[in-house]
PDB file of C-alpha atoms in Angstrom:
ATOM      1  CA  MET A   1       8.245  17.799 -22.998  1.00  0.00           C
ATOM      2  CA  SER A   2       4.490  17.107 -23.268  1.00  0.00           C
ATOM      3  CA  GLU A   3       1.899  19.763 -22.609  1.00  0.00           C
ATOM      4  CA  GLU A   4      -1.574  19.504 -21.200  1.00  0.00           C
ATOM      5  CA  ARG A   5      -4.334  19.875 -23.811  1.00  0.00           C
ATOM      6  CA  LYS A   6      -6.870  22.627 -23.365  1.00  0.00           C
ATOM      7  CA  LEU A   7     -10.354  21.134 -23.092  1.00  0.00           C
ATOM      8  CA  THR A   8     -13.707  22.840 -23.688  1.00  0.00           C
ATOM      9  CA  GLU A   9     -16.142  23.011 -20.768  1.00  0.00           C
ATOM     10  CA  ASP A  10     -18.198  20.270 -22.362  1.00  0.00           C
ATOM     11  CA  GLN A  11     -15.131  18.055 -22.826  1.00  0.00           C
ATOM     12  CA  LYS A  12     -14.112  18.628 -19.206  1.00  0.00           C
ATOM     13  CA  LYS A  13     -17.581  17.548 -18.073  1.00  0.00           C
ATOM     14  CA  GLN A  14     -17.350  14.384 -20.196  1.00  0.00           C
ATOM     15  CA  TYR A  15     -13.832  13.719 -18.888  1.00  0.00           C
ATOM     16  CA  TYR A  16     -14.975  13.660 -15.259  1.00  0.00           C
ATOM     17  CA  GLU A  17     -18.184  11.740 -16.046  1.00  0.00           C
ATOM     18  CA  LEU A  18     -16.362   9.003 -17.984  1.00  0.00           C
ATOM     19  CA  LEU A  19     -13.601   8.824 -15.397  1.00  0.00           C
ATOM     20  CA  TYR A  20     -16.148   8.366 -12.631  1.00  0.00           C
ATOM     21  CA  GLU A  21     -18.006   5.658 -14.586  1.00  0.00           C
ATOM     22  CA  MET A  22     -14.748   3.787 -15.235  1.00  0.00           C
ATOM     23  CA  GLN A  23     -13.755   4.033 -11.583  1.00  0.00           C
ATOM     24  CA  ALA A  24     -17.164   2.653 -10.605  1.00  0.00           C
ATOM     25  CA  VAL A  25     -17.092  -0.406 -12.877  1.00  0.00           C
ATOM     26  CA  ASP A  26     -13.378  -1.063 -12.323  1.00  0.00           C
ATOM     27  CA  PHE A  27     -13.991  -1.048  -8.590  1.00  0.00           C
ATOM     28  CA  ILE A  28     -16.476  -3.899  -9.062  1.00  0.00           C
ATOM     29  CA  LEU A  29     -13.834  -5.724 -11.098  1.00  0.00           C
ATOM     30  CA  VAL A  30     -11.232  -5.405  -8.326  1.00  0.00           C
ATOM     31  CA  GLU A  31     -13.764  -6.516  -5.720  1.00  0.00           C
ATOM     32  CA  LEU A  32     -14.849  -9.521  -7.821  1.00  0.00           C
ATOM     33  CA  THR A  33     -11.225 -10.456  -8.542  1.00  0.00           C
ATOM     34  CA  LEU A  34     -10.437 -10.678  -4.831  1.00  0.00           C
ATOM     35  CA  TYR A  35     -13.687 -12.552  -4.153  1.00  0.00           C
ATOM     36  CA  LEU A  36     -13.070 -15.057  -6.946  1.00  0.00           C
ATOM     37  CA  ASP A  37      -9.509 -15.606  -5.691  1.00  0.00           C
ATOM     38  CA  THR A  38     -11.092 -17.279  -2.655  1.00  0.00           C
ATOM     39  CA  HIS A  39     -14.359 -18.482  -4.280  1.00  0.00           C
ATOM     40  CA  PRO A  40     -13.288 -19.918  -7.662  1.00  0.00           C
ATOM     41  CA  HIS A  41     -16.480 -21.906  -8.231  1.00  0.00           C
ATOM     42  CA  ASP A  42     -18.979 -19.057  -7.947  1.00  0.00           C
ATOM     43  CA  HIS A  43     -20.607 -19.238 -11.372  1.00  0.00           C
ATOM     44  CA  LYS A  44     -22.783 -16.177 -10.882  1.00  0.00           C
ATOM     45  CA  ALA A  45     -19.824 -14.054  -9.819  1.00  0.00           C
ATOM     46  CA  ILE A  46     -17.841 -15.098 -12.883  1.00  0.00           C
ATOM     47  CA  ASN A  47     -20.702 -14.081 -15.168  1.00  0.00           C
ATOM     48  CA  GLN A  48     -20.975 -10.745 -13.411  1.00  0.00           C
ATOM     49  CA  TYR A  49     -17.229 -10.315 -13.751  1.00  0.00           C
ATOM     50  CA  ASN A  50     -17.283 -10.889 -17.501  1.00  0.00           C
ATOM     51  CA  GLU A  51     -20.226  -8.536 -17.982  1.00  0.00           C
ATOM     52  CA  CYS A  52     -18.304  -5.840 -16.134  1.00  0.00           C
ATOM     53  CA  VAL A  53     -15.208  -6.526 -18.244  1.00  0.00           C
ATOM     54  CA  GLN A  54     -17.239  -5.804 -21.350  1.00  0.00           C
ATOM     55  CA  LYS A  55     -18.646  -2.604 -19.861  1.00  0.00           C
ATOM     56  CA  SER A  56     -15.209  -1.500 -18.686  1.00  0.00           C
ATOM     57  CA  MET A  57     -13.629  -2.058 -22.087  1.00  0.00           C
ATOM     58  CA  ALA A  58     -16.369  -0.056 -23.809  1.00  0.00           C
ATOM     59  CA  LEU A  59     -15.886   2.872 -21.421  1.00  0.00           C
ATOM     60  CA  LYS A  60     -12.136   2.756 -21.839  1.00  0.00           C
ATOM     61  CA  ASN A  61     -12.350   2.755 -25.617  1.00  0.00           C
ATOM     62  CA  LYS A  62     -14.600   5.800 -25.464  1.00  0.00           C
ATOM     63  CA  PHE A  63     -12.387   7.601 -22.956  1.00  0.00           C
ATOM     64  CA  GLN A  64      -9.184   6.858 -24.817  1.00  0.00           C
ATOM     65  CA  SER A  65     -10.587   7.949 -28.177  1.00  0.00           C
ATOM     66  CA  MET A  66     -11.341  11.341 -26.640  1.00  0.00           C
ATOM     67  CA  PHE A  67      -8.546  11.844 -24.117  1.00  0.00           C
ATOM     68  CA  GLY A  68      -5.629   9.635 -25.105  1.00  0.00           C
ATOM     69  CA  PRO A  69      -4.019   6.434 -23.824  1.00  0.00           C
ATOM     70  CA  MET A  70      -4.709   5.058 -20.347  1.00  0.00           C
ATOM     71  CA  TYR A  71      -2.037   2.351 -20.560  1.00  0.00           C
ATOM     72  CA  HIS A  72       1.607   2.020 -21.504  1.00  0.00           C
ATOM     73  CA  PHE A  73       3.714  -0.944 -22.547  1.00  0.00           C
ATOM     74  CA  GLY A  74       1.432  -1.807 -25.445  1.00  0.00           C
ATOM     75  CA  ASN A  75      -1.856  -1.944 -23.550  1.00  0.00           C
ATOM     76  CA  SER A  76      -3.186   1.064 -25.463  1.00  0.00           C
ATOM     77  CA  TYR A  77      -2.662   2.235 -29.023  1.00  0.00           C
ATOM     78  CA  SER A  78      -0.904   5.547 -29.596  1.00  0.00           C
ATOM     79  CA  THR A  79      -1.718   8.352 -31.982  1.00  0.00           C
ATOM     80  CA  TYR A  80       0.790  10.895 -33.245  1.00  0.00           C
ATOM     81  CA  PRO A  81       2.489  12.499 -31.396  1.00  0.00           C
ATOM     82  CA  TRP A  82       3.072  10.256 -28.362  1.00  0.00           C
ATOM     83  CA  THR A  83       0.840  11.510 -25.535  1.00  0.00           C
ATOM     84  CA  TRP A  84       1.060   8.722 -22.949  1.00  0.00           C
ATOM     85  CA  ASP A  85       3.235  10.948 -20.795  1.00  0.00           C
ATOM     86  CA  SER A  86       1.088  14.069 -21.129  1.00  0.00           C
ATOM     87  CA  ALA A  87      -0.429  15.717 -18.100  1.00  0.00           C
ATOM     88  CA  PRO A  88      -2.698  15.318 -16.287  1.00  0.00           C
ATOM     89  CA  TRP A  89      -1.405  12.424 -14.239  1.00  0.00           C
ATOM     90  CA  PRO A  90      -3.866  10.945 -11.732  1.00  0.00           C
ATOM     91  CA  TRP A  91      -2.699  13.044  -8.774  1.00  0.00           C
ATOM     92  CA  GLN A  92      -3.163  16.191 -10.877  1.00  0.00           C
ATOM     93  CA  VAL A  93      -6.793  15.455 -11.758  1.00  0.00           C
TER      94      VAL A  93
ATOM     95  CA  MET P   1       5.089  -7.697 -14.362  1.00  0.00           C
ATOM     96  CA  TRP P   2       3.160  -4.535 -13.599  1.00  0.00           C
ATOM     97  CA  ILE P   3       1.097  -2.483 -15.976  1.00  0.00           C
ATOM     98  CA  TYR P   4       0.210   1.043 -14.927  1.00  0.00           C
ATOM     99  CA  GLU P   5      -3.299   2.338 -15.395  1.00  0.00           C
ATOM    100  CA  LYS P   6      -3.445   6.107 -15.591  1.00  0.00           C
ATOM    101  CA  LYS P   7      -6.263   6.753 -13.165  1.00  0.00           C
ATOM    102  CA  LEU P   8      -6.793   6.596  -9.402  1.00  0.00           C
ATOM    103  CA  GLN P   9      -8.831   3.676  -8.076  1.00  0.00           C
ATOM    104  CA  TYR P  10     -11.164   6.162  -6.359  1.00  0.00           C
ATOM    105  CA  PRO P  11     -11.310   9.952  -6.714  1.00  0.00           C
ATOM    106  CA  VAL P  12      -9.360  12.126  -4.288  1.00  0.00           C
ATOM    107  CA  ARG P  13     -10.612  15.669  -3.751  1.00  0.00           C
ATOM    108  CA  VAL P  14      -9.572  18.128  -1.062  1.00  0.00           C
ATOM    109  CA  SER P  15     -11.562  21.192  -0.022  1.00  0.00           C
ATOM    110  CA  LYS P  16      -8.601  23.328   1.042  1.00  0.00           C
ATOM    111  CA  CYS P  17      -4.848  23.541   1.489  1.00  0.00           C
ATOM    112  CA  ASP P  18      -4.192  21.706   4.781  1.00  0.00           C
ATOM    113  CA  PRO P  19      -0.573  20.745   5.464  1.00  0.00           C
ATOM    114  CA  ARG P  20      -1.481  19.879   9.069  1.00  0.00           C
ATOM    115  CA  MET P  21      -3.661  17.012   7.829  1.00  0.00           C
ATOM    116  CA  ALA P  22      -1.058  16.014   5.240  1.00  0.00           C
ATOM    117  CA  LYS P  23       1.426  15.475   8.064  1.00  0.00           C
ATOM    118  CA  PHE P  24      -0.918  12.939   9.667  1.00  0.00           C
ATOM    119  CA  LEU P  25      -1.884  11.266   6.387  1.00  0.00           C
ATOM    120  CA  ILE P  26       1.771  10.422   5.726  1.00  0.00           C
ATOM    121  CA  GLU P  27       1.356   7.791   8.433  1.00  0.00           C
ATOM    122  CA  GLN P  28      -0.477   5.704   5.808  1.00  0.00           C
ATOM    123  CA  TYR P  29       2.222   6.390   3.205  1.00  0.00           C
ATOM    124  CA  GLY P  30       5.445   5.490   5.045  1.00  0.00           C
ATOM    125  CA  GLY P  31       4.189   4.195   8.389  1.00  0.00           C
ATOM    126  CA  ALA P  32       4.241   0.717   9.909  1.00  0.00           C
ATOM    127  CA  ASP P  33       0.584   0.005   9.132  1.00  0.00           C
ATOM    128  CA  GLY P  34       0.467   1.977   5.920  1.00  0.00           C
ATOM    129  CA  GLU P  35      -0.036   1.132   2.279  1.00  0.00           C
ATOM    130  CA  LEU P  36       3.638   0.738   1.352  1.00  0.00           C
ATOM    131  CA  ALA P  37       4.092  -1.768   4.169  1.00  0.00           C
ATOM    132  CA  ALA P  38       0.963  -3.617   3.061  1.00  0.00           C
ATOM    133  CA  ALA P  39       1.941  -3.740  -0.613  1.00  0.00           C
ATOM    134  CA  LEU P  40       5.495  -4.912   0.008  1.00  0.00           C
ATOM    135  CA  ARG P  41       4.427  -7.393   2.676  1.00  0.00           C
ATOM    136  CA  TYR P  42       1.902  -9.177   0.451  1.00  0.00           C
ATOM    137  CA  LEU P  43       3.927  -8.980  -2.764  1.00  0.00           C
ATOM    138  CA  ASN P  44       6.873 -10.494  -0.938  1.00  0.00           C
ATOM    139  CA  GLN P  45       4.949 -13.241   0.881  1.00  0.00           C
ATOM    140  CA  ARG P  46       3.301 -14.400  -2.353  1.00  0.00           C
ATOM    141  CA  TYR P  47       6.447 -16.211  -3.572  1.00  0.00           C
ATOM    142  CA  THR P  48       6.310 -18.874  -0.906  1.00  0.00           C
ATOM    143  CA  VAL P  49       2.647 -19.336   0.015  1.00  0.00           C
ATOM    144  CA  PRO P  50       0.659 -22.344  -1.256  1.00  0.00           C
ATOM    145  CA  ASP P  51      -0.637 -22.031  -4.828  1.00  0.00           C
ATOM    146  CA  LYS P  52      -4.250 -21.608  -3.744  1.00  0.00           C
ATOM    147  CA  VAL P  53      -3.563 -18.259  -2.056  1.00  0.00           C
ATOM    148  CA  ILE P  54      -0.868 -16.765  -4.306  1.00  0.00           C
ATOM    149  CA  GLY P  55      -3.526 -14.982  -6.382  1.00  0.00           C
ATOM    150  CA  LEU P  56      -5.025 -13.289  -3.367  1.00  0.00           C
ATOM    151  CA  LEU P  57      -1.687 -11.950  -2.115  1.00  0.00           C
ATOM    152  CA  ASN P  58      -0.743 -10.857  -5.626  1.00  0.00           C
ATOM    153  CA  ASP P  59      -4.008  -9.014  -6.150  1.00  0.00           C
ATOM    154  CA  ILE P  60      -4.362  -7.391  -2.739  1.00  0.00           C
ATOM    155  CA  GLY P  61      -0.687  -6.371  -2.894  1.00  0.00           C
ATOM    156  CA  THR P  62      -1.344  -4.730  -6.240  1.00  0.00           C
ATOM    157  CA  GLU P  63      -4.439  -2.942  -4.937  1.00  0.00           C
ATOM    158  CA  GLU P  64      -2.394  -1.576  -2.025  1.00  0.00           C
ATOM    159  CA  LEU P  65      -0.066   0.146  -4.500  1.00  0.00           C
ATOM    160  CA  ALA P  66      -3.169   1.885  -5.883  1.00  0.00           C
ATOM    161  CA  HIS P  67      -4.045   2.972  -2.339  1.00  0.00           C
ATOM    162  CA  LEU P  68      -0.497   4.251  -1.829  1.00  0.00           C
ATOM    163  CA  GLU P  69      -1.073   6.435  -4.873  1.00  0.00           C
ATOM    164  CA  MET P  70      -4.312   7.769  -3.368  1.00  0.00           C
ATOM    165  CA  ILE P  71      -2.581   8.752  -0.123  1.00  0.00           C
ATOM    166  CA  ALA P  72       0.181  10.412  -2.131  1.00  0.00           C
ATOM    167  CA  THR P  73      -2.441  12.334  -4.081  1.00  0.00           C
ATOM    168  CA  MET P  74      -4.062  13.534  -0.849  1.00  0.00           C
ATOM    169  CA  VAL P  75      -0.732  14.748   0.537  1.00  0.00           C
ATOM    170  CA  TYR P  76       0.204  16.331  -2.797  1.00  0.00           C
ATOM    171  CA  LYS P  77      -3.093  18.222  -3.101  1.00  0.00           C
ATOM    172  CA  LEU P  78      -3.054  19.322   0.548  1.00  0.00           C
ATOM    173  CA  THR P  79       0.442  20.795   0.323  1.00  0.00           C
ATOM    174  CA  LYS P  80       0.998  21.916  -3.241  1.00  0.00           C
ATOM    175  CA  ASP P  81      -0.070  25.527  -2.616  1.00  0.00           C
ATOM    176  CA  ALA P  82       1.401  25.881   0.876  1.00  0.00           C
ATOM    177  CA  THR P  83       4.146  28.407   1.633  1.00  0.00           C
ATOM    178  CA  PRO P  84       7.239  27.358   3.623  1.00  0.00           C
ATOM    179  CA  ASP P  85       5.773  29.282   6.588  1.00  0.00           C
ATOM    180  CA  GLN P  86       2.514  27.344   6.373  1.00  0.00           C
ATOM    181  CA  LEU P  87       4.436  24.068   6.205  1.00  0.00           C
ATOM    182  CA  MET P  88       6.522  24.986   9.245  1.00  0.00           C
ATOM    183  CA  GLU P  89       3.405  26.027  11.191  1.00  0.00           C
ATOM    184  CA  ALA P  90       1.838  22.657  10.367  1.00  0.00           C
ATOM    185  CA  GLY P  91       4.828  20.802  11.813  1.00  0.00           C
ATOM    186  CA  LEU P  92       6.327  19.927   8.430  1.00  0.00           C
ATOM    187  CA  GLY P  93       9.417  22.125   8.862  1.00  0.00           C
ATOM    188  CA  ALA P  94      11.823  19.211   9.176  1.00  0.00           C
ATOM    189  CA  HIS P  95      10.266  17.547   6.125  1.00  0.00           C
ATOM    190  CA  TYR P  96      10.478  20.774   4.082  1.00  0.00           C
ATOM    191  CA  ALA P  97      14.130  21.347   5.019  1.00  0.00           C
ATOM    192  CA  ASN P  98      14.990  17.920   3.636  1.00  0.00           C
ATOM    193  CA  HIS P  99      12.457  17.369   0.863  1.00  0.00           C
ATOM    194  CA  ASP P 100      10.703  20.648  -0.053  1.00  0.00           C
ATOM    195  CA  LYS P 101       7.207  19.409  -0.943  1.00  0.00           C
ATOM    196  CA  ALA P 102       8.411  16.074  -2.260  1.00  0.00           C
ATOM    197  CA  LEU P 103       6.735  13.082  -0.711  1.00  0.00           C
ATOM    198  CA  PHE P 104       8.838  10.622   1.203  1.00  0.00           C
ATOM    199  CA  TYR P 105       8.426   7.259   2.885  1.00  0.00           C
ATOM    200  CA  HIS P 106       8.289   8.219   6.550  1.00  0.00           C
ATOM    201  CA  ASN P 107       5.513   8.186   9.139  1.00  0.00           C
ATOM    202  CA  ALA P 108       3.712  11.115  10.773  1.00  0.00           C
ATOM    203  CA  ALA P 109       6.535  11.441  13.320  1.00  0.00           C
ATOM    204  CA  GLY P 110       9.175  11.523  10.592  1.00  0.00           C
ATOM    205  CA  VAL P 111      10.500   8.003  11.226  1.00  0.00           C
ATOM    206  CA  PRO P 112      11.661   6.544   7.899  1.00  0.00           C
ATOM    207  CA  TRP P 113      10.047   3.392   6.506  1.00  0.00           C
ATOM    208  CA  THR P 114      11.862   0.158   7.257  1.00  0.00           C
ATOM    209  CA  ALA P 115      11.550  -3.472   6.204  1.00  0.00           C
ATOM    210  CA  SER P 116      11.331  -4.210   9.950  1.00  0.00           C
ATOM    211  CA  TYR P 117       7.661  -3.249   9.583  1.00  0.00           C
ATOM    212  CA  ILE P 118       6.956  -6.386   7.572  1.00  0.00           C
ATOM    213  CA  GLN P 119       7.583 -10.084   7.875  1.00  0.00           C
ATOM    214  CA  ALA P 120       7.486 -13.257   5.803  1.00  0.00           C
ATOM    215  CA  LYS P 121       7.858 -16.355   7.954  1.00  0.00           C
ATOM    216  CA  GLY P 122       7.548 -18.894   5.156  1.00  0.00           C
ATOM    217  CA  ASP P 123       4.714 -20.465   7.139  1.00  0.00           C
ATOM    218  CA  PRO P 124       1.408 -19.628   5.456  1.00  0.00           C
ATOM    219  CA  ILE P 125      -0.651 -19.529   8.659  1.00  0.00           C
ATOM    220  CA  ALA P 126       1.839 -17.148  10.301  1.00  0.00           C
ATOM    221  CA  ASP P 127       1.959 -14.992   7.173  1.00  0.00           C
ATOM    222  CA  LEU P 128      -1.814 -14.779   6.781  1.00  0.00           C
ATOM    223  CA  TYR P 129      -2.429 -13.944  10.455  1.00  0.00           C
ATOM    224  CA  GLU P 130       0.109 -11.136  10.109  1.00  0.00           C
ATOM    225  CA  ASP P 131      -1.813  -9.953   7.059  1.00  0.00           C
ATOM    226  CA  ILE P 132      -5.150  -9.977   8.899  1.00  0.00           C
ATOM    227  CA  ALA P 133      -3.585  -7.981  11.738  1.00  0.00           C
ATOM    228  CA  ALA P 134      -2.098  -5.522   9.251  1.00  0.00           C
ATOM    229  CA  GLU P 135      -5.499  -4.900   7.681  1.00  0.00           C
ATOM    230  CA  GLU P 136      -7.141  -4.347  11.071  1.00  0.00           C
ATOM    231  CA  LYS P 137      -4.408  -1.899  12.052  1.00  0.00           C
ATOM    232  CA  ALA P 138      -4.774  -0.012   8.783  1.00  0.00           C
ATOM    233  CA  ARG P 139      -8.564   0.118   9.204  1.00  0.00           C
ATOM    234  CA  ALA P 140      -8.183   1.563  12.703  1.00  0.00           C
ATOM    235  CA  THR P 141      -5.656   4.129  11.478  1.00  0.00           C
ATOM    236  CA  TYR P 142      -8.060   5.291   8.763  1.00  0.00           C
ATOM    237  CA  GLN P 143     -10.748   5.714  11.411  1.00  0.00           C
ATOM    238  CA  TRP P 144      -8.428   7.933  13.485  1.00  0.00           C
ATOM    239  CA  LEU P 145      -7.510   9.961  10.384  1.00  0.00           C
ATOM    240  CA  ILE P 146     -11.201  10.422   9.511  1.00  0.00           C
ATOM    241  CA  ASN P 147     -11.732  11.714  13.077  1.00  0.00           C
ATOM    242  CA  MET P 148      -8.995  14.298  12.562  1.00  0.00           C
ATOM    243  CA  THR P 149     -10.470  16.197   9.619  1.00  0.00           C
ATOM    244  CA  ASP P 150     -13.635  18.157   8.799  1.00  0.00           C
ATOM    245  CA  ASP P 151     -12.971  18.032   5.072  1.00  0.00           C
ATOM    246  CA  VAL P 152     -15.957  16.167   3.650  1.00  0.00           C
ATOM    247  CA  ASP P 153     -14.175  15.240   0.411  1.00  0.00           C
ATOM    248  CA  LEU P 154     -11.161  13.878   2.268  1.00  0.00           C
ATOM    249  CA  LYS P 155     -13.379  11.920   4.656  1.00  0.00           C
ATOM    250  CA  ASP P 156     -15.059  10.316   1.650  1.00  0.00           C
ATOM    251  CA  SER P 157     -11.795   8.997   0.165  1.00  0.00           C
ATOM    252  CA  LEU P 158     -10.547   7.886   3.596  1.00  0.00           C
ATOM    253  CA  SER P 159     -13.825   6.028   4.210  1.00  0.00           C
ATOM    254  CA  PHE P 160     -13.357   4.201   0.923  1.00  0.00           C
ATOM    255  CA  LEU P 161      -9.881   3.129   2.011  1.00  0.00           C
ATOM    256  CA  ARG P 162     -11.164   2.043   5.408  1.00  0.00           C
ATOM    257  CA  GLU P 163     -13.868  -0.111   3.764  1.00  0.00           C
ATOM    258  CA  ARG P 164     -11.259  -1.771   1.535  1.00  0.00           C
ATOM    259  CA  GLU P 165      -9.228  -2.778   4.598  1.00  0.00           C
ATOM    260  CA  ILE P 166     -12.315  -4.457   6.050  1.00  0.00           C
ATOM    261  CA  ILE P 167     -12.772  -6.457   2.834  1.00  0.00           C
ATOM    262  CA  HIS P 168      -9.076  -7.384   2.657  1.00  0.00           C
ATOM    263  CA  SER P 169      -9.211  -8.671   6.216  1.00  0.00           C
ATOM    264  CA  GLN P 170     -12.231 -10.796   5.275  1.00  0.00           C
ATOM    265  CA  ARG P 171     -10.419 -12.281   2.254  1.00  0.00           C
ATOM    266  CA  PHE P 172      -7.322 -13.133   4.315  1.00  0.00           C
ATOM    267  CA  ARG P 173      -9.526 -14.840   6.911  1.00  0.00           C
ATOM    268  CA  GLU P 174     -11.021 -16.937   4.094  1.00  0.00           C
ATOM    269  CA  ALA P 175      -7.501 -17.742   2.895  1.00  0.00           C
ATOM    270  CA  VAL P 176      -6.656 -19.094   6.365  1.00  0.00           C
ATOM    271  CA  GLU P 177      -9.635 -21.462   6.119  1.00  0.00           C
ATOM    272  CA  ILE P 178      -8.522 -22.558   2.648  1.00  0.00           C
ATOM    273  CA  ILE P 179      -5.015 -23.335   3.976  1.00  0.00           C
ATOM    274  CA  LYS P 180      -6.389 -25.184   7.023  1.00  0.00           C
ATOM    275  CA  ALA P 181      -8.726 -27.278   4.833  1.00  0.00           C
ATOM    276  CA  ASP P 182      -5.808 -28.116   2.558  1.00  0.00           C
ATOM    277  CA  GLN P 183      -3.602 -29.103   5.490  1.00  0.00           C
ATOM    278  CA  GLN P 184      -6.393 -31.340   6.841  1.00  0.00           C
ATOM    279  CA  GLN P 185      -6.771 -33.045   3.469  1.00  0.00           C
ATOM    280  CA  LYS P 186      -3.078 -33.801   3.190  1.00  0.00           C
ATOM    281  CA  LYS P 187      -3.234 -35.804   6.405  1.00  0.00           C
ATOM    282  CA  ILE P 188      -5.686 -38.293   4.911  1.00  0.00           C
ATOM    283  CA  PHE P 189      -3.857 -41.131   3.189  1.00  0.00           C
TER     284      PHE P 189
END
């Protein structure tokens, strides 16, 4: 049974800020993915996509180093003990 | 294969406990024009559409699952602190008797989700026009839901979802043109 970590006020602030930033850049990535699915030759869009990928990965690395894994099935590393299944889950945030 | 990312696509905040609104929001969870219907419709159609549009159906279908999660989060947050009396007053008595506060795939009237809500004709034009219609219906439903609440936070998340439906509709319309262009080309020997 995993338990929710207690965060300091400052950590909580960073949690929400980083989460919001990730949601913002990942939204662009979803939007560009759908656009590129029907416009595969848009060079500019592909460059923008890759720039956002880089930004997204940087944010995720930062978030995960502070708050634990965002992905399962080998798409994140795990520290000890296993915390993938710790609260909060997205509907609890 | 699906990977799960442990965050919502867009934040969901609610200003107060409001089971009355939750009852209406469930329309987009288990209803005919809701996110489950959308996700399953597109993810099922993608097996037999032409290669050029498989990606779009795959990706929009996947995004709809993320929207399903957002609706679930709204319902969860709006009902988690409600008493049985509050739930009954809000018209969720029948739901509570069966499910407590668990979510379930039914519409606002309590009608359970059914595969009859979706179709896959095997004809890409038929499939894509159904998809465009589905997106327009979902967009309209979000507009009605936005009209039904004063909660500014909830309106914000619902507006996001409504905007996504507009974009999805646009992409499906483009996919129709791609299919038509392809079909034209094939006629030229």
